[in-house]
Coordinates of C-alpha atoms and ligand atoms in Angstrom, one line a residue:
X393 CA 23.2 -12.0 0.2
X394 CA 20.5 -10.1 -1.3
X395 CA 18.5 -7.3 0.8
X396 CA 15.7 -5.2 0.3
X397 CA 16.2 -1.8 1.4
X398 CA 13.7 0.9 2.7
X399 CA 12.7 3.2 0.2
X400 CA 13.5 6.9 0.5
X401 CA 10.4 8.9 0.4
X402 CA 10.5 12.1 -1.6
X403 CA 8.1 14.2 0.6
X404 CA 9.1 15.5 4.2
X405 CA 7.5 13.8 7.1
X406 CA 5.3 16.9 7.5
X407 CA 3.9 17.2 3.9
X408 CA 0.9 15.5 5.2
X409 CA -0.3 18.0 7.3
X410 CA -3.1 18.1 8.4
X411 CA -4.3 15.1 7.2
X412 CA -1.2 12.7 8.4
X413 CA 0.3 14.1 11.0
X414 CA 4.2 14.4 11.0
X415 CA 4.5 12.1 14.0
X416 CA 2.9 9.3 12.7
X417 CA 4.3 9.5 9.2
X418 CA 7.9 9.9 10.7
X419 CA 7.3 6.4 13.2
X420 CA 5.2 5.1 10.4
X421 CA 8.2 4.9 8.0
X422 CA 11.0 4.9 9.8
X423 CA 10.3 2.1 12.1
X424 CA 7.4 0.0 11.0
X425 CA 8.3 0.1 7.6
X426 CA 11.7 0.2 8.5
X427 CA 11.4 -3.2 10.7
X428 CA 9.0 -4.9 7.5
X429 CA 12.5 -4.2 5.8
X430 CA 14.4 -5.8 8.1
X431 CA 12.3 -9.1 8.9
X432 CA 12.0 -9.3 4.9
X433 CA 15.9 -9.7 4.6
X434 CA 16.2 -12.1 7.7
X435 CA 12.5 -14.2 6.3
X436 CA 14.5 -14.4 3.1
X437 CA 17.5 -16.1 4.6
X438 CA 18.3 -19.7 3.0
X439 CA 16.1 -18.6 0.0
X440 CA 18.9 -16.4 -1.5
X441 CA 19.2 -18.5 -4.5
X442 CA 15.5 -18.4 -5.5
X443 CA 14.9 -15.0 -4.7
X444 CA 18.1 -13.7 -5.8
X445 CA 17.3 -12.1 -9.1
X446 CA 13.4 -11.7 -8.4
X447 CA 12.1 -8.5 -7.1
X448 CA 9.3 -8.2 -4.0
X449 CA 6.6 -7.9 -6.4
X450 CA 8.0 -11.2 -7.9
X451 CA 8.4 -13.0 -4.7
X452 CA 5.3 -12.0 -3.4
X453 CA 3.2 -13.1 -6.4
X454 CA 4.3 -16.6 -6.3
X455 CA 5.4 -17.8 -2.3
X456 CA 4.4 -21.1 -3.4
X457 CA 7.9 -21.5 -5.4
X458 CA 9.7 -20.7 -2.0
X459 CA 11.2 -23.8 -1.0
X460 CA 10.9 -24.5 2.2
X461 CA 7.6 -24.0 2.5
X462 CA 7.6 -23.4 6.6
X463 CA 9.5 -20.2 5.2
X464 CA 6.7 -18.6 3.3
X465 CA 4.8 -17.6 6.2
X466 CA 7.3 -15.1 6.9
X467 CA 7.8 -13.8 3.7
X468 CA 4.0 -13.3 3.2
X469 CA 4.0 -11.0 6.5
X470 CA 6.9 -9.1 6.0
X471 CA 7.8 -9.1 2.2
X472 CA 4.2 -8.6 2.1
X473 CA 4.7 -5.3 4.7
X474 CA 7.3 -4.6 2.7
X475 CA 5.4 -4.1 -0.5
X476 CA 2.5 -2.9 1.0
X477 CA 4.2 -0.2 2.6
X478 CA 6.3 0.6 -0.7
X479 CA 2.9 0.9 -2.4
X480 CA 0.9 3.6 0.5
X481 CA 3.7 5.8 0.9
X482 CA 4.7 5.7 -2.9
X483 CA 1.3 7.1 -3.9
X484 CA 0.9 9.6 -1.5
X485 CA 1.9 13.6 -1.7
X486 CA 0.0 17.0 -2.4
X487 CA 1.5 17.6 -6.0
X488 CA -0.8 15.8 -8.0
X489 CA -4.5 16.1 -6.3
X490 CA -6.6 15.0 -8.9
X491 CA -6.8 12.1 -11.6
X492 CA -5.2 13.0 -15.3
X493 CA -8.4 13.0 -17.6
X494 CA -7.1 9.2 -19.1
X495 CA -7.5 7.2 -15.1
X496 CA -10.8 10.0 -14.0
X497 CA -12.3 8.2 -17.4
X498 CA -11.3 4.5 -16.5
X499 CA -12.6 5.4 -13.1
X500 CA -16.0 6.6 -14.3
X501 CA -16.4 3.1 -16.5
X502 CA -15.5 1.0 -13.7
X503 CA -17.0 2.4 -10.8
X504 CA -19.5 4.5 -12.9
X505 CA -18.3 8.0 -11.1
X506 CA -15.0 9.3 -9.3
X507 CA -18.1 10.1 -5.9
X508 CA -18.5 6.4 -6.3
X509 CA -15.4 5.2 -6.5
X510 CA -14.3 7.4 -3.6
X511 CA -17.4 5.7 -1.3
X512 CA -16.7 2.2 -2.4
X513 CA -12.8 2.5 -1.0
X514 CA -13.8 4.1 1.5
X515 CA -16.2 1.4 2.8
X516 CA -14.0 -1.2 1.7
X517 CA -11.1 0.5 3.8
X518 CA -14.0 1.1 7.1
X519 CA -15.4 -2.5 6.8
X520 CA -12.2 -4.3 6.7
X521 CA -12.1 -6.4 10.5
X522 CA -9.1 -5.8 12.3
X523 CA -5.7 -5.0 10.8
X524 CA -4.9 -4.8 7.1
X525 CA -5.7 -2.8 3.8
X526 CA -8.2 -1.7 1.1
X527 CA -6.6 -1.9 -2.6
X528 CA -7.9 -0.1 -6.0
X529 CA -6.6 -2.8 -8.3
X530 CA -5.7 -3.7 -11.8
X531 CA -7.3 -7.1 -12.1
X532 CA -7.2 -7.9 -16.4
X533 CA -7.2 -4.5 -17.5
X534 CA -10.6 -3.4 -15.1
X535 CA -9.9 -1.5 -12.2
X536 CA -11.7 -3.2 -8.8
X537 CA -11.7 -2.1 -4.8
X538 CA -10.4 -5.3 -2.7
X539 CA -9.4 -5.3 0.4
X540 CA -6.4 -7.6 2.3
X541 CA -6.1 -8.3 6.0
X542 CA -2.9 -8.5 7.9
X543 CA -0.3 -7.9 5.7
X544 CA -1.8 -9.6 2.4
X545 CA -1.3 -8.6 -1.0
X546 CA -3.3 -9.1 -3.9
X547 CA -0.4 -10.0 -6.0
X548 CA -1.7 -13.4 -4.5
X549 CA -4.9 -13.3 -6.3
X550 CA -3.5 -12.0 -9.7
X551 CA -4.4 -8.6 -9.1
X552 CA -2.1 -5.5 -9.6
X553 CA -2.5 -2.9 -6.5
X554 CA -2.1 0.9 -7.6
X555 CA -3.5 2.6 -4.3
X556 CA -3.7 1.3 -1.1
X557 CA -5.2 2.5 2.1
X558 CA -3.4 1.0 5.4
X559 CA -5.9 0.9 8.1
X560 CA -3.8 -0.7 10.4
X561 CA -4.3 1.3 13.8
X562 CA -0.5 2.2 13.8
X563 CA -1.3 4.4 10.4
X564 CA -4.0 6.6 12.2
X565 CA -4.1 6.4 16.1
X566 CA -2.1 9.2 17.0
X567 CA -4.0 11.3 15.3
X568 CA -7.6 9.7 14.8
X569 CA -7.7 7.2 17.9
X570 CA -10.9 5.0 17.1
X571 CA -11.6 7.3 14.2
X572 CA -11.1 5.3 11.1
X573 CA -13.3 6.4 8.7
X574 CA -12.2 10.4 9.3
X575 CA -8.9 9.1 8.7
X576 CA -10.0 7.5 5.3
X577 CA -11.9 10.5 4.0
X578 CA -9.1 12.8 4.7
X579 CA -6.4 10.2 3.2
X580 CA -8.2 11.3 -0.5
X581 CA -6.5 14.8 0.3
X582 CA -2.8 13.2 0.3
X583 CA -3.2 10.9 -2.9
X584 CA -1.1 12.1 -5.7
X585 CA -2.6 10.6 -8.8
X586 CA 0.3 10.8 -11.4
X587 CA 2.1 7.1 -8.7
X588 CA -1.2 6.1 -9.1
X589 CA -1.5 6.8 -13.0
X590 CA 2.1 5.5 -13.1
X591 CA 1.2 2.0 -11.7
X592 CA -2.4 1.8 -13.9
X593 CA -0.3 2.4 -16.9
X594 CA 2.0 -0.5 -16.0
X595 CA -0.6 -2.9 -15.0
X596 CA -3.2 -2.7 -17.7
Ligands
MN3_353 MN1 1.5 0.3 8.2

C-alpha cells in the first residue's frame, strides 16, 4: 500500500531559538505532523489505486477525482496537514535570512516593497479567524498573500504555496499564549529564503 512518510527535518529542534522554541518545534513535528502523516495513510485507504503513483501535491490539487467522494473529506484535513506542514517546516532555518536579489525583485513588483510584503503576511496570518494558515503564493507567475483555514491548501484554488505561516495555536502557545502577531513578526527571523526561492523557481 502506498504511505506517506514524515519528512526529516534538517535543522535540530533547537535551531529556532529564540523565536521557536525547542519544545514546541520538537511536539510540533514529531507528533502533530507526525499524526497528519498517519491519518493521511489510513484517509488514503481504498484509494490506493488512484493515488498510487500521484504525489501529495497531486492529490491535494484535485480531491475531486477521489472516488468515493465521502473519502475526500479526510484527505483534505490530513493530506492537507500533511502538505501544509511539509511546506512550514521545509522553509524554515537561520542559514539563508534574506531573499537572493532575483525573489527581493519579484517581491518589490508584486507587493511594491519587501516592508510591505512583510506587513501584508503578517496581517493576513493575524486576521485569519480561528485555526489555519497565511500563504505567499505563486498564482500564474505573480506572487499573492492568501490565507487557508483549517487545514486548506491553495493547491485547491490553482495556486502554488512557497511560504506558509501556521497560526494554529499548537504552533505558538507554549511560547506566545494569546500572542499571535509576536509570534508572526518573530517567524520572519526563521525563514530561510533559498526553500523559498527553491519553490518560486518551480512554480513560476
Ligand atoms: Mn501545525
Amino acid at each position: 500500500m502506498k504511505k506517506f512518510e514524515l519528512p526529516k527535518l534538517d535543522y535540530a529542534y533547537d535551531a529556532l531559538e529564540p523565536y521557536i522554541d525547542a519544545k514546541t518545534v520538537e511536539i510540533h513535528h514529531s507528533k502533530h505532523h507526525q499524526a497528519y502523516t498517519d491519518k493521511l495513510n489510513v484517509a488514503l485507504e481504498g484509494l490506493e489505486d488512484i493515488v498510487r503513483d500521484l504525489s501529495i501535491e497531486e492529490i491535494i490539487a484535485d480531491v475531486e477525482k477521489l472516488i468515493p467522494a465521502e473519502k475526500r473529506q479526510a484527505v483534505i484535513n490530513n493530506g492537507g496537514g500533511y502538505l501544509n506542514h511539509n511546506i512550514y517546516f521545509d522553509v524554515m532555518g537561520i542559514e539563508h535570512p534574506e531573499p537572493s536579489a532575483e525573489l527581493m525583485k519579484a517581491i518589490e513588483e508584486d507587493f511594491g516593497s519587501f516592508e510591505n510584503f512583510k506587513k501584508e503576511f503578517a496581517d493576513a496570518a493575524i486576521a485569519q479567524f480561528g485555526s489555519g494558515w497565511a500563504w505567499l503564493v505563486v498564482s500564474n507567475g505573480t506572487l499573492q498573500i492568501v490565507k487557508t483555514g483549517n487545514q486548506d491548501s491553495t493547491l485547491a484554488d490553482n495556486k502554488t504555496p512557497i511560504l506558509g505561516i501556521d497560526v494554529w495555536e499548537h504552533a505558538y502557545y507554549l511560547k506566545y499564549q494569546n500572542r499571535r502577531p509576536e509570534h508572526i513578526e518573530n517567524f520572519f527571523n526563521v525563514i530561510d529564503w533559498q526553500k523559498v526561492e527553491n519553490r518560486y523557481k518551480e512554480a513560476v
